[in-house]
mmCIF file of C-alpha atoms and ligand atoms in Angstrom:
data_model
loop_
_atom_site.group_PDB
_atom_site.id
_atom_site.type_symbol
_atom_site.label_atom_id
_atom_site.label_comp_id
_atom_site.label_asym_id
_atom_site.label_seq_id
_atom_site.Cartn_x
_atom_site.Cartn_y
_atom_site.Cartn_z
ATOM 1 C CA MET L 1 0.000 0.000 0.000
ATOM 2 C CA SER L 2 1.326 3.433 -0.877
ATOM 3 C CA ARG L 3 0.910 6.436 1.381
ATOM 4 C CA PHE L 4 -1.420 7.950 -1.198
ATOM 5 C CA LEU L 5 -4.262 5.446 -1.003
ATOM 6 C CA ASN L 6 -7.543 6.938 0.129
ATOM 7 C CA PRO L 7 -8.003 5.554 3.687
ATOM 8 C CA ARG L 8 -11.507 4.558 2.664
ATOM 9 C CA PHE L 9 -9.908 1.622 0.809
ATOM 10 C CA ASN L 10 -7.614 0.479 3.622
ATOM 11 C CA GLY L 11 -7.963 -3.253 4.122
ATOM 12 C CA ILE L 12 -10.539 -3.647 1.363
ATOM 13 C CA LYS L 13 -11.020 -7.317 0.485
ATOM 14 C CA SER L 14 -10.806 -7.962 -3.235
ATOM 15 C CA TYR L 15 -12.175 -10.907 -5.168
ATOM 16 C CA THR L 16 -9.872 -13.893 -5.644
ATOM 17 C CA PRO L 17 -10.299 -15.118 -9.217
ATOM 18 C CA GLY L 18 -9.935 -18.834 -9.865
ATOM 19 C CA GLU L 19 -6.280 -19.646 -10.441
ATOM 20 C CA GLN L 20 -4.943 -19.690 -14.009
ATOM 21 C CA PRO L 21 -1.573 -21.368 -13.445
ATOM 22 C CA ARG L 22 0.957 -21.591 -16.268
ATOM 23 C CA ASP L 23 3.426 -24.029 -14.675
ATOM 24 C CA GLN L 24 1.978 -27.110 -16.367
ATOM 25 C CA ALA L 25 -0.969 -28.164 -18.507
ATOM 26 C CA TYR L 26 -3.942 -28.789 -16.234
ATOM 27 C CA VAL L 27 -7.324 -30.280 -16.835
ATOM 28 C CA LYS L 28 -9.000 -27.013 -15.935
ATOM 29 C CA LEU L 29 -12.275 -27.520 -14.114
ATOM 30 C CA ASN L 30 -12.040 -24.502 -11.803
ATOM 31 C CA THR L 31 -13.527 -21.404 -13.455
ATOM 32 C CA ASN L 32 -16.657 -22.638 -15.234
ATOM 33 C CA GLU L 33 -15.397 -21.888 -18.716
ATOM 34 C CA SER L 34 -16.921 -23.839 -21.576
ATOM 35 C CA PRO L 35 -14.847 -26.814 -22.771
ATOM 36 C CA TYR L 36 -16.112 -26.126 -26.303
ATOM 37 C CA PRO L 37 -14.779 -23.466 -28.694
ATOM 38 C CA PRO L 38 -16.942 -20.531 -29.835
ATOM 39 C CA ALA L 39 -19.192 -21.148 -32.877
ATOM 40 C CA PRO L 40 -17.305 -21.441 -36.206
ATOM 41 C CA ALA L 41 -18.698 -18.067 -37.337
ATOM 42 C CA VAL L 42 -17.182 -16.439 -34.233
ATOM 43 C CA LEU L 43 -13.792 -17.914 -35.120
ATOM 44 C CA ARG L 44 -14.098 -16.144 -38.467
ATOM 45 C CA ALA L 45 -15.480 -12.853 -37.118
ATOM 46 C CA LEU L 46 -12.118 -11.120 -36.814
ATOM 47 C CA GLY L 47 -10.108 -10.642 -39.979
ATOM 48 C CA PRO L 48 -7.825 -7.965 -41.455
ATOM 49 C CA LYS L 49 -10.809 -5.634 -42.023
ATOM 50 C CA GLN L 50 -11.767 -5.740 -38.329
ATOM 51 C CA MET L 51 -8.120 -5.209 -37.361
ATOM 52 C CA GLN L 52 -7.874 -2.195 -39.687
ATOM 53 C CA ASP L 53 -10.975 -0.770 -38.062
ATOM 54 C CA LEU L 54 -9.400 -0.935 -34.621
ATOM 55 C CA ARG L 55 -8.055 2.563 -35.237
ATOM 56 C CA LEU L 56 -11.674 3.738 -34.899
ATOM 57 C CA TYR L 57 -13.569 3.895 -31.619
ATOM 58 C CA CYS L 58 -16.233 1.283 -31.180
ATOM 59 C CA ASP L 59 -19.953 2.079 -31.103
ATOM 60 C CA PRO L 60 -20.562 3.265 -27.518
ATOM 61 C CA GLU L 61 -24.154 2.099 -27.852
ATOM 62 C CA GLY L 62 -23.298 -1.340 -29.235
ATOM 63 C CA LEU L 63 -26.526 -0.955 -31.156
ATOM 64 C CA GLN L 64 -26.167 -3.881 -33.567
ATOM 65 C CA LEU L 65 -25.547 -6.361 -30.813
ATOM 66 C CA ARG L 66 -28.244 -4.862 -28.591
ATOM 67 C CA ARG L 67 -30.758 -5.208 -31.409
ATOM 68 C CA LYS L 68 -29.866 -8.859 -31.808
ATOM 69 C CA LEU L 69 -30.050 -9.534 -28.072
ATOM 70 C CA ALA L 70 -33.354 -7.681 -27.749
ATOM 71 C CA ALA L 71 -34.848 -9.678 -30.622
ATOM 72 C CA TYR L 72 -33.569 -12.927 -29.124
ATOM 73 C CA TYR L 73 -35.016 -12.214 -25.669
ATOM 74 C CA GLY L 74 -38.250 -10.550 -26.826
ATOM 75 C CA LEU L 75 -37.389 -7.035 -25.632
ATOM 76 C CA GLN L 76 -36.665 -3.587 -27.112
ATOM 77 C CA PRO L 77 -33.028 -2.453 -27.642
ATOM 78 C CA GLU L 78 -33.567 0.282 -25.000
ATOM 79 C CA GLN L 79 -34.098 -2.505 -22.477
ATOM 80 C CA VAL L 80 -30.591 -3.906 -22.962
ATOM 81 C CA MET L 81 -27.198 -2.516 -21.902
ATOM 82 C CA LEU L 82 -23.839 -4.110 -22.740
ATOM 83 C CA THR L 83 -21.042 -4.438 -20.212
ATOM 84 C CA ASN L 84 -17.436 -5.552 -19.980
ATOM 85 C CA GLY L 85 -18.310 -8.952 -18.530
ATOM 86 C CA SER L 86 -21.394 -9.213 -16.372
ATOM 87 C CA ASP L 87 -19.394 -8.506 -13.202
ATOM 88 C CA ASP L 88 -19.635 -4.920 -14.399
ATOM 89 C CA VAL L 89 -23.408 -5.079 -14.053
ATOM 90 C CA ILE L 90 -23.076 -5.753 -10.340
ATOM 91 C CA ASN L 91 -20.893 -2.682 -9.958
ATOM 92 C CA PHE L 92 -23.165 -0.383 -11.970
ATOM 93 C CA ALA L 93 -26.335 -1.673 -10.317
ATOM 94 C CA LEU L 94 -25.030 -1.338 -6.762
ATOM 95 C CA THR L 95 -23.736 2.160 -7.529
ATOM 96 C CA ALA L 96 -27.057 3.175 -9.017
ATOM 97 C CA PHE L 97 -29.569 1.556 -6.697
ATOM 98 C CA SER L 98 -28.025 1.097 -3.258
ATOM 99 C CA GLY L 99 -26.406 3.344 -0.687
ATOM 100 C CA ASN L 100 -28.161 6.188 1.093
ATOM 101 C CA GLY L 101 -29.634 3.786 3.631
ATOM 102 C CA ILE L 102 -30.355 1.086 1.089
ATOM 103 C CA GLY L 103 -28.125 -1.930 1.615
ATOM 104 C CA ALA L 104 -27.402 -5.010 -0.443
ATOM 105 C CA ALA L 105 -29.025 -8.336 0.481
ATOM 106 C CA PHE L 106 -27.861 -11.711 -0.802
ATOM 107 C CA PRO L 107 -27.438 -15.307 0.407
ATOM 108 C CA ASP L 108 -24.556 -16.168 2.742
ATOM 109 C CA VAL L 109 -23.352 -18.672 0.162
ATOM 110 C CA THR L 110 -23.283 -17.045 -3.260
ATOM 111 C CA TYR L 111 -21.053 -15.330 -5.799
ATOM 112 C CA GLY L 112 -18.183 -13.667 -3.919
ATOM 113 C CA PHE L 113 -18.249 -10.536 -6.017
ATOM 114 C CA TYR L 114 -21.475 -9.249 -4.453
ATOM 115 C CA GLU L 115 -19.820 -8.762 -1.107
ATOM 116 C CA VAL L 116 -16.614 -7.386 -2.601
ATOM 117 C CA ILE L 117 -18.370 -4.688 -4.620
ATOM 118 C CA ALA L 118 -20.787 -3.798 -1.843
ATOM 119 C CA ALA L 119 -17.847 -3.396 0.541
ATOM 120 C CA LEU L 120 -15.916 -1.317 -1.997
ATOM 121 C CA GLN L 121 -18.859 1.028 -2.276
ATOM 122 C CA GLY L 122 -19.423 1.164 1.477
ATOM 123 C CA VAL L 123 -22.889 -0.314 1.096
ATOM 124 C CA GLN L 124 -24.451 -2.054 4.110
ATOM 125 C CA ILE L 125 -24.404 -5.840 3.582
ATOM 126 C CA ARG L 126 -27.208 -8.177 4.681
ATOM 127 C CA LYS L 127 -26.247 -11.830 4.273
ATOM 128 C CA ILE L 128 -29.231 -14.144 4.446
ATOM 129 C CA PRO L 129 -28.298 -17.732 5.381
ATOM 130 C CA LEU L 130 -29.320 -20.466 2.973
ATOM 131 C CA GLN L 131 -31.162 -23.375 4.559
ATOM 132 C CA ASP L 132 -29.232 -26.488 5.631
ATOM 133 C CA ASP L 133 -29.703 -28.030 2.191
ATOM 134 C CA PHE L 134 -28.337 -24.827 0.587
ATOM 135 C CA THR L 135 -31.723 -23.833 -0.830
ATOM 136 C CA ILE L 136 -33.168 -20.340 -0.516
ATOM 137 C CA ARG L 137 -36.176 -19.838 1.750
ATOM 138 C CA ILE L 138 -37.962 -17.211 -0.306
ATOM 139 C CA GLU L 139 -39.884 -15.789 2.648
ATOM 140 C CA ASP L 140 -36.516 -14.565 3.948
ATOM 141 C CA TYR L 141 -36.504 -12.159 0.998
ATOM 142 C CA PHE L 142 -39.950 -10.655 1.578
ATOM 143 C CA GLY L 143 -40.242 -7.004 2.588
ATOM 144 C CA LEU L 144 -36.553 -6.105 2.647
ATOM 145 C CA SER L 145 -35.253 -2.561 2.650
ATOM 146 C CA ASP L 146 -32.197 -3.505 0.600
ATOM 147 C CA MET L 147 -31.380 -4.045 -3.010
ATOM 148 C CA ILE L 148 -31.500 -7.813 -3.619
ATOM 149 C CA LEU L 149 -28.846 -9.765 -5.539
ATOM 150 C CA LEU L 150 -29.755 -13.302 -6.522
ATOM 151 C CA SER L 151 -27.649 -15.545 -8.663
ATOM 152 C CA ASN L 152 -30.081 -17.945 -10.339
ATOM 153 C CA PRO L 153 -28.918 -20.686 -10.615
ATOM 154 C CA ASN L 154 -26.901 -19.857 -7.523
ATOM 155 C CA ALA L 155 -23.121 -20.155 -7.463
ATOM 156 C CA PRO L 156 -21.297 -22.120 -6.184
ATOM 157 C CA THR L 157 -24.227 -24.397 -5.279
ATOM 158 C CA GLY L 158 -25.790 -24.703 -8.759
ATOM 159 C CA ILE L 159 -29.271 -24.747 -7.207
ATOM 160 C CA ALA L 160 -31.961 -22.890 -9.178
ATOM 161 C CA LEU L 161 -35.134 -21.097 -8.097
ATOM 162 C CA PRO L 162 -38.258 -21.313 -10.273
ATOM 163 C CA VAL L 163 -39.433 -18.083 -11.925
ATOM 164 C CA ALA L 164 -42.535 -18.135 -9.709
ATOM 165 C CA ALA L 165 -40.285 -17.701 -6.646
ATOM 166 C CA ILE L 166 -38.457 -14.764 -8.230
ATOM 167 C CA GLU L 167 -41.841 -13.227 -9.041
ATOM 168 C CA GLN L 168 -42.950 -13.470 -5.412
ATOM 169 C CA ILE L 169 -39.746 -11.777 -4.297
ATOM 170 C CA LEU L 170 -40.360 -8.985 -6.838
ATOM 171 C CA GLN L 171 -43.932 -8.536 -5.615
ATOM 172 C CA ARG L 172 -42.898 -8.420 -1.960
ATOM 173 C CA ASN L 173 -40.211 -5.774 -2.626
ATOM 174 C CA PRO L 174 -41.895 -3.316 -4.988
ATOM 175 C CA ASP L 175 -39.644 -0.447 -3.902
ATOM 176 C CA GLN L 176 -36.317 -2.278 -4.176
ATOM 177 C CA VAL L 177 -34.354 -3.292 -7.220
ATOM 178 C CA VAL L 178 -33.876 -7.048 -7.580
ATOM 179 C CA LEU L 179 -30.901 -8.093 -9.737
ATOM 180 C CA VAL L 180 -31.197 -11.671 -10.963
ATOM 181 C CA ASP L 181 -27.770 -12.832 -12.127
ATOM 182 C CA GLU L 182 -28.373 -15.479 -14.791
ATOM 183 C CA ALA L 183 -24.764 -16.305 -15.657
ATOM 184 C CA TYR L 184 -25.673 -20.028 -15.643
ATOM 185 C CA VAL L 185 -29.285 -19.970 -16.802
ATOM 186 C CA ASP L 186 -28.584 -21.719 -20.126
ATOM 187 C CA PHE L 187 -27.696 -24.971 -18.371
ATOM 188 C CA GLY L 188 -31.232 -25.866 -17.320
ATOM 189 C CA GLY L 189 -32.534 -22.972 -15.212
ATOM 190 C CA GLN L 190 -35.586 -20.785 -15.867
ATOM 191 C CA SER L 191 -34.981 -17.204 -16.963
ATOM 192 C CA SER L 192 -36.842 -14.283 -15.407
ATOM 193 C CA VAL L 193 -36.568 -12.226 -18.598
ATOM 194 C CA GLY L 194 -40.265 -12.795 -19.279
ATOM 195 C CA LEU L 195 -41.122 -10.847 -16.088
ATOM 196 C CA ILE L 196 -39.350 -7.659 -17.169
ATOM 197 C CA ASP L 197 -42.319 -5.971 -18.785
ATOM 198 C CA ARG L 198 -44.441 -6.510 -15.639
ATOM 199 C CA TYR L 199 -41.929 -5.480 -12.957
ATOM 200 C CA ASP L 200 -40.208 -2.122 -12.987
ATOM 201 C CA ASN L 201 -37.864 -3.263 -10.189
ATOM 202 C CA LEU L 202 -36.342 -6.230 -12.042
ATOM 203 C CA LEU L 203 -32.899 -6.416 -13.640
ATOM 204 C CA VAL L 204 -31.651 -9.607 -15.287
ATOM 205 C CA SER L 205 -27.956 -9.962 -16.119
ATOM 206 C CA MET L 206 -26.368 -12.524 -18.405
ATOM 207 C CA THR L 207 -22.914 -13.209 -19.772
ATOM 208 C CA PHE L 208 -21.186 -14.631 -22.839
ATOM 209 C CA SER L 209 -18.514 -16.097 -20.550
ATOM 210 C CA LYS L 210 -20.082 -19.441 -19.727
ATOM 211 C CA SER L 211 -22.608 -20.887 -22.186
ATOM 212 C CA ARG L 212 -21.261 -18.890 -25.149
ATOM 213 C CA SER L 213 -17.563 -19.775 -24.761
ATOM 214 C CA LEU L 214 -16.320 -16.150 -24.682
ATOM 215 C CA ALA L 215 -14.948 -15.697 -21.151
ATOM 216 C CA GLY L 216 -11.819 -14.002 -22.487
ATOM 217 C CA GLY L 217 -13.844 -11.603 -24.645
ATOM 218 C CA ARG L 218 -15.427 -10.001 -21.542
ATOM 219 C CA LEU L 219 -19.003 -9.524 -22.660
ATOM 220 C CA GLY L 220 -22.032 -9.264 -20.422
ATOM 221 C CA PHE L 221 -25.398 -7.554 -20.617
ATOM 222 C CA VAL L 222 -28.245 -6.470 -18.412
ATOM 223 C CA MET L 223 -31.928 -6.255 -19.228
ATOM 224 C CA GLY L 224 -34.762 -4.408 -17.547
ATOM 225 C CA GLN L 225 -37.394 -1.744 -18.099
ATOM 226 C CA ARG L 226 -36.062 1.241 -19.991
ATOM 227 C CA GLN L 227 -35.933 3.640 -17.010
ATOM 228 C CA LEU L 228 -33.696 1.276 -15.038
ATOM 229 C CA ILE L 229 -31.488 0.720 -18.070
ATOM 230 C CA ALA L 230 -31.299 4.484 -18.663
ATOM 231 C CA ASP L 231 -30.038 4.955 -15.084
ATOM 232 C CA LEU L 232 -27.350 2.322 -15.624
ATOM 233 C CA ASN L 233 -26.355 3.932 -18.913
ATOM 234 C CA GLN L 234 -25.844 7.256 -17.168
ATOM 235 C CA LEU L 235 -23.279 5.591 -14.938
ATOM 236 C CA ARG L 236 -21.710 3.748 -17.848
ATOM 237 C CA TYR L 237 -21.313 7.000 -19.799
ATOM 238 C CA SER L 238 -19.808 8.542 -16.668
ATOM 239 C CA THR L 239 -17.279 5.721 -16.378
ATOM 240 C CA ASN L 240 -16.307 4.391 -19.810
ATOM 241 C CA PRO L 241 -18.688 4.769 -22.777
ATOM 242 C CA TYR L 242 -16.464 2.411 -24.812
ATOM 243 C CA ASN L 243 -16.658 -0.384 -22.277
ATOM 244 C CA VAL L 244 -17.150 -3.121 -24.905
ATOM 245 C CA ASN L 245 -14.476 -3.107 -27.584
ATOM 246 C CA ARG L 246 -14.879 -3.644 -31.351
ATOM 247 C CA MET L 247 -13.448 -7.157 -31.397
ATOM 248 C CA THR L 248 -15.759 -8.328 -28.667
ATOM 249 C CA LEU L 249 -18.803 -6.674 -30.262
ATOM 250 C CA ALA L 250 -18.082 -8.504 -33.538
ATOM 251 C CA CYS L 251 -17.693 -11.828 -31.740
ATOM 252 C CA GLY L 252 -20.862 -11.255 -29.730
ATOM 253 C CA GLU L 253 -22.902 -10.565 -32.857
ATOM 254 C CA ALA L 254 -21.631 -13.711 -34.548
ATOM 255 C CA ALA L 255 -22.399 -15.683 -31.389
ATOM 256 C CA ILE L 256 -26.024 -14.539 -31.174
ATOM 257 C CA ASP L 257 -26.484 -15.365 -34.864
ATOM 258 C CA ASN L 258 -25.420 -18.934 -34.093
ATOM 259 C CA GLN L 259 -27.404 -19.681 -30.993
ATOM 260 C CA THR L 260 -28.298 -23.238 -32.079
ATOM 261 C CA TYR L 261 -24.594 -24.153 -31.915
ATOM 262 C CA TYR L 262 -24.519 -23.028 -28.280
ATOM 263 C CA ASP L 263 -27.802 -24.776 -27.495
ATOM 264 C CA ASP L 264 -26.147 -28.014 -28.640
ATOM 265 C CA CYS L 265 -23.068 -27.316 -26.484
ATOM 266 C CA CYS L 266 -25.297 -26.729 -23.456
ATOM 267 C CA GLN L 267 -27.130 -30.014 -24.112
ATOM 268 C CA GLU L 268 -23.786 -31.825 -24.202
ATOM 269 C CA ILE L 269 -22.690 -30.192 -20.976
ATOM 270 C CA MET L 270 -25.948 -31.054 -19.229
ATOM 271 C CA GLN L 271 -25.561 -34.706 -20.281
ATOM 272 C CA THR L 272 -21.966 -34.757 -19.083
ATOM 273 C CA ARG L 273 -23.109 -33.184 -15.809
ATOM 274 C CA GLU L 274 -25.556 -36.022 -15.207
ATOM 275 C CA MET L 275 -22.947 -38.649 -16.109
ATOM 276 C CA THR L 276 -20.486 -36.953 -13.730
ATOM 277 C CA ARG L 277 -23.022 -36.768 -10.916
ATOM 278 C CA VAL L 278 -23.726 -40.491 -11.186
ATOM 279 C CA GLU L 279 -20.034 -41.458 -11.337
ATOM 280 C CA LEU L 280 -19.088 -39.224 -8.404
ATOM 281 C CA GLU L 281 -21.928 -40.694 -6.384
ATOM 282 C CA ARG L 282 -20.655 -44.172 -7.175
ATOM 283 C CA MET L 283 -17.256 -43.079 -5.785
ATOM 284 C CA GLY L 284 -18.786 -41.922 -2.515
ATOM 285 C CA PHE L 285 -19.461 -38.253 -3.235
ATOM 286 C CA SER L 286 -22.678 -36.374 -2.879
ATOM 287 C CA SER L 287 -23.448 -33.264 -4.896
ATOM 288 C CA LEU L 288 -26.111 -30.579 -4.811
ATOM 289 C CA PRO L 289 -28.791 -30.647 -7.546
ATOM 290 C CA SER L 290 -27.188 -28.484 -10.222
ATOM 291 C CA LYS L 291 -28.702 -26.474 -13.073
ATOM 292 C CA ALA L 292 -25.315 -24.953 -13.896
ATOM 293 C CA ASN L 293 -22.163 -26.052 -15.764
ATOM 294 C CA PHE L 294 -20.592 -27.261 -12.537
ATOM 295 C CA LEU L 295 -21.270 -29.616 -9.640
ATOM 296 C CA PHE L 296 -20.742 -28.652 -6.018
ATOM 297 C CA ALA L 297 -19.609 -31.952 -4.591
ATOM 298 C CA GLN L 298 -18.407 -33.374 -1.312
ATOM 299 C CA CYS L 299 -16.408 -36.556 -0.843
ATOM 300 C CA HIS L 300 -17.237 -38.243 2.421
ATOM 301 C CA ALA L 301 -13.863 -40.007 2.671
ATOM 302 C CA ILE L 302 -11.510 -37.025 2.286
ATOM 303 C CA ASP L 303 -11.376 -33.422 3.421
ATOM 304 C CA GLY L 304 -12.452 -30.893 0.768
ATOM 305 C CA GLY L 305 -9.264 -28.821 0.902
ATOM 306 C CA GLU L 306 -7.078 -31.915 0.815
ATOM 307 C CA LEU L 307 -8.886 -33.332 -2.209
ATOM 308 C CA TYR L 308 -8.423 -30.026 -4.025
ATOM 309 C CA LEU L 309 -4.643 -30.084 -3.343
ATOM 310 C CA GLU L 310 -4.220 -33.741 -4.266
ATOM 311 C CA LEU L 311 -6.081 -33.257 -7.531
ATOM 312 C CA LYS L 312 -3.941 -30.235 -8.316
ATOM 313 C CA LYS L 313 -0.778 -32.295 -7.774
ATOM 314 C CA LYS L 314 -2.140 -34.749 -10.309
ATOM 315 C CA GLY L 315 -2.905 -32.041 -12.851
ATOM 316 C CA VAL L 316 -6.627 -31.489 -12.277
ATOM 317 C CA LEU L 317 -7.808 -28.076 -11.096
ATOM 318 C CA VAL L 318 -11.110 -27.656 -9.288
ATOM 319 C CA ARG L 319 -12.284 -24.737 -7.148
ATOM 320 C CA HIS L 320 -12.211 -24.945 -3.374
ATOM 321 C CA PHE L 321 -13.620 -22.288 -1.057
ATOM 322 C CA THR L 322 -12.523 -22.085 2.557
ATOM 323 C CA ALA L 323 -15.685 -20.522 4.040
ATOM 324 C CA PRO L 324 -16.673 -22.845 6.917
ATOM 325 C CA ARG L 325 -20.077 -23.851 5.584
ATOM 326 C CA ILE L 326 -18.716 -25.037 2.260
ATOM 327 C CA ALA L 327 -15.132 -26.053 3.054
ATOM 328 C CA GLN L 328 -15.914 -29.759 2.560
ATOM 329 C CA TYR L 329 -17.075 -29.139 -1.003
ATOM 330 C CA ASN L 330 -15.320 -28.572 -4.290
ATOM 331 C CA ARG L 331 -16.873 -26.840 -7.263
ATOM 332 C CA ILE L 332 -16.157 -28.925 -10.331
ATOM 333 C CA THR L 333 -16.703 -27.401 -13.766
ATOM 334 C CA ILE L 334 -18.271 -29.740 -16.303
ATOM 335 C CA GLY L 335 -15.760 -30.244 -19.101
ATOM 336 C CA THR L 336 -15.743 -32.738 -21.951
ATOM 337 C CA PRO L 337 -16.474 -36.396 -21.127
ATOM 338 C CA GLU L 338 -12.728 -37.043 -21.640
ATOM 339 C CA GLN L 339 -11.773 -34.367 -19.099
ATOM 340 C CA MET L 340 -14.240 -35.785 -16.601
ATOM 341 C CA GLY L 341 -12.658 -39.194 -17.232
ATOM 342 C CA VAL L 342 -9.310 -37.792 -16.068
ATOM 343 C CA LEU L 343 -10.991 -36.361 -12.962
ATOM 344 C CA PHE L 344 -12.479 -39.782 -12.142
ATOM 345 C CA GLU L 345 -9.158 -41.551 -12.709
ATOM 346 C CA LYS L 346 -7.168 -39.155 -10.516
ATOM 347 C CA THR L 347 -9.841 -39.210 -7.821
ATOM 348 C CA ARG L 348 -9.746 -43.004 -7.831
ATOM 349 C CA GLU L 349 -5.949 -42.883 -7.371
ATOM 350 C CA ILE L 350 -6.239 -40.435 -4.469
ATOM 351 C CA LEU L 351 -8.795 -42.605 -2.733
ATOM 352 C CA LEU L 352 -6.730 -45.734 -3.357
ATOM 353 C CA GLU L 353 -3.687 -44.082 -1.721
ATOM 354 C CA ARG L 354 -5.935 -43.867 1.354
ATOM 355 C CA GLY L 355 -6.930 -47.499 1.105
ATOM 356 C CA ILE L 356 -10.334 -46.856 -0.408
ATOM 357 C CA HIS L 357 -11.211 -48.893 -3.494
ATOM 358 C CA VAL L 358 -13.908 -47.422 -5.716
HETATM 359 C C1 PLP M 1 -19.019 -16.119 -13.969
HETATM 360 C C2 PLP M 1 -20.087 -15.339 -13.257
HETATM 361 C C3 PLP M 1 -20.473 -14.052 -13.624
HETATM 362 C C4 PLP M 1 -19.890 -13.238 -14.682
HETATM 363 O O1 PLP M 1 -18.764 -13.352 -15.199
HETATM 364 P P1 PLP M 1 -18.264 -12.360 -16.340
HETATM 365 O O2 PLP M 1 -17.180 -13.135 -16.942
HETATM 366 O O3 PLP M 1 -17.862 -11.092 -15.673
HETATM 367 O O4 PLP M 1 -19.434 -12.132 -17.261
HETATM 368 C C5 PLP M 1 -21.494 -13.448 -12.964
HETATM 369 N N1 PLP M 1 -22.128 -14.053 -11.970
HETATM 370 C C6 PLP M 1 -21.808 -15.272 -11.575
HETATM 371 C C7 PLP M 1 -22.564 -15.888 -10.469
HETATM 372 C C8 PLP M 1 -20.774 -15.952 -12.193
HETATM 373 O O5 PLP M 1 -20.418 -17.167 -11.778
#
């Protein structure tokens, strides 16, 4: 820390991204990336012409892509805003709609960024414990005086809420903004997008990072009624109007034009998820019911942190969190069937070294 840092940021806790080690080739099942490449048309989206055009600023409105997204989700372009990854949505939304006595409410076990950004902004945090089975009790979210952040499906549990539950939460908090983070919705969850025209307090965010194989392109978007989106745009124009670059816009457009390719990838991943769940169960694990591209799984024969380290030694990366409630679990991204085969093999070895035959 330098002597110049604003004391307001002393001791601020930042987010710890999943590790991206370069020391060896890992089977990487730790950051929920897609194991499949972007659609063929995306691979062709950037040529010499696009590179030439990099001397020009990008469209600050991202209008072409917004039109495509709006058409795809049954909305108007004014109801969509593009962001540099959907993590940006959390930042804009908390800046716009919390503070001044309005806090931020979210489950005790959820995406770590909510707490980090709320803390950065000095917003009061209300953590609402999940039930023992890691499900949300929706009544806990009725009549709050805070902005509500819900990842649906939730991370790192993978558990999804039905749209009807989200609707009840919207109805019981008419004067608070509810941000539904649908980063994983394409893997079997229900989207709340259809509620947007009936609820002026609803924001839905999505990302190209997971189901659309563009994590490195940094492309997210948020949808809501036009007044809410206009507020967010004011902040975006006050921060960085060119927040989504030309290359990423071109890739995003090609991706939306090839949605059936991604639908097929998601089907594959959901099948691999079920196969993985069954195999892990056979090896003595239990996992939470997942509608995401990962499983949150616990092995009853070995400590969660130890399993993570042993797998890493054997070249398989999964994500382990040390928070007490979830320290026995590991979050395992669903890769290709071949990658999952390596996970099973290495897990079997680790268990065998402890005298357990599976
Ligand atoms: C991965 C993820 C995001 C967004 O990631 P970006 O790459 O910034 O779009 C948002 N919410 C949750 C819960 C996630 O897991």
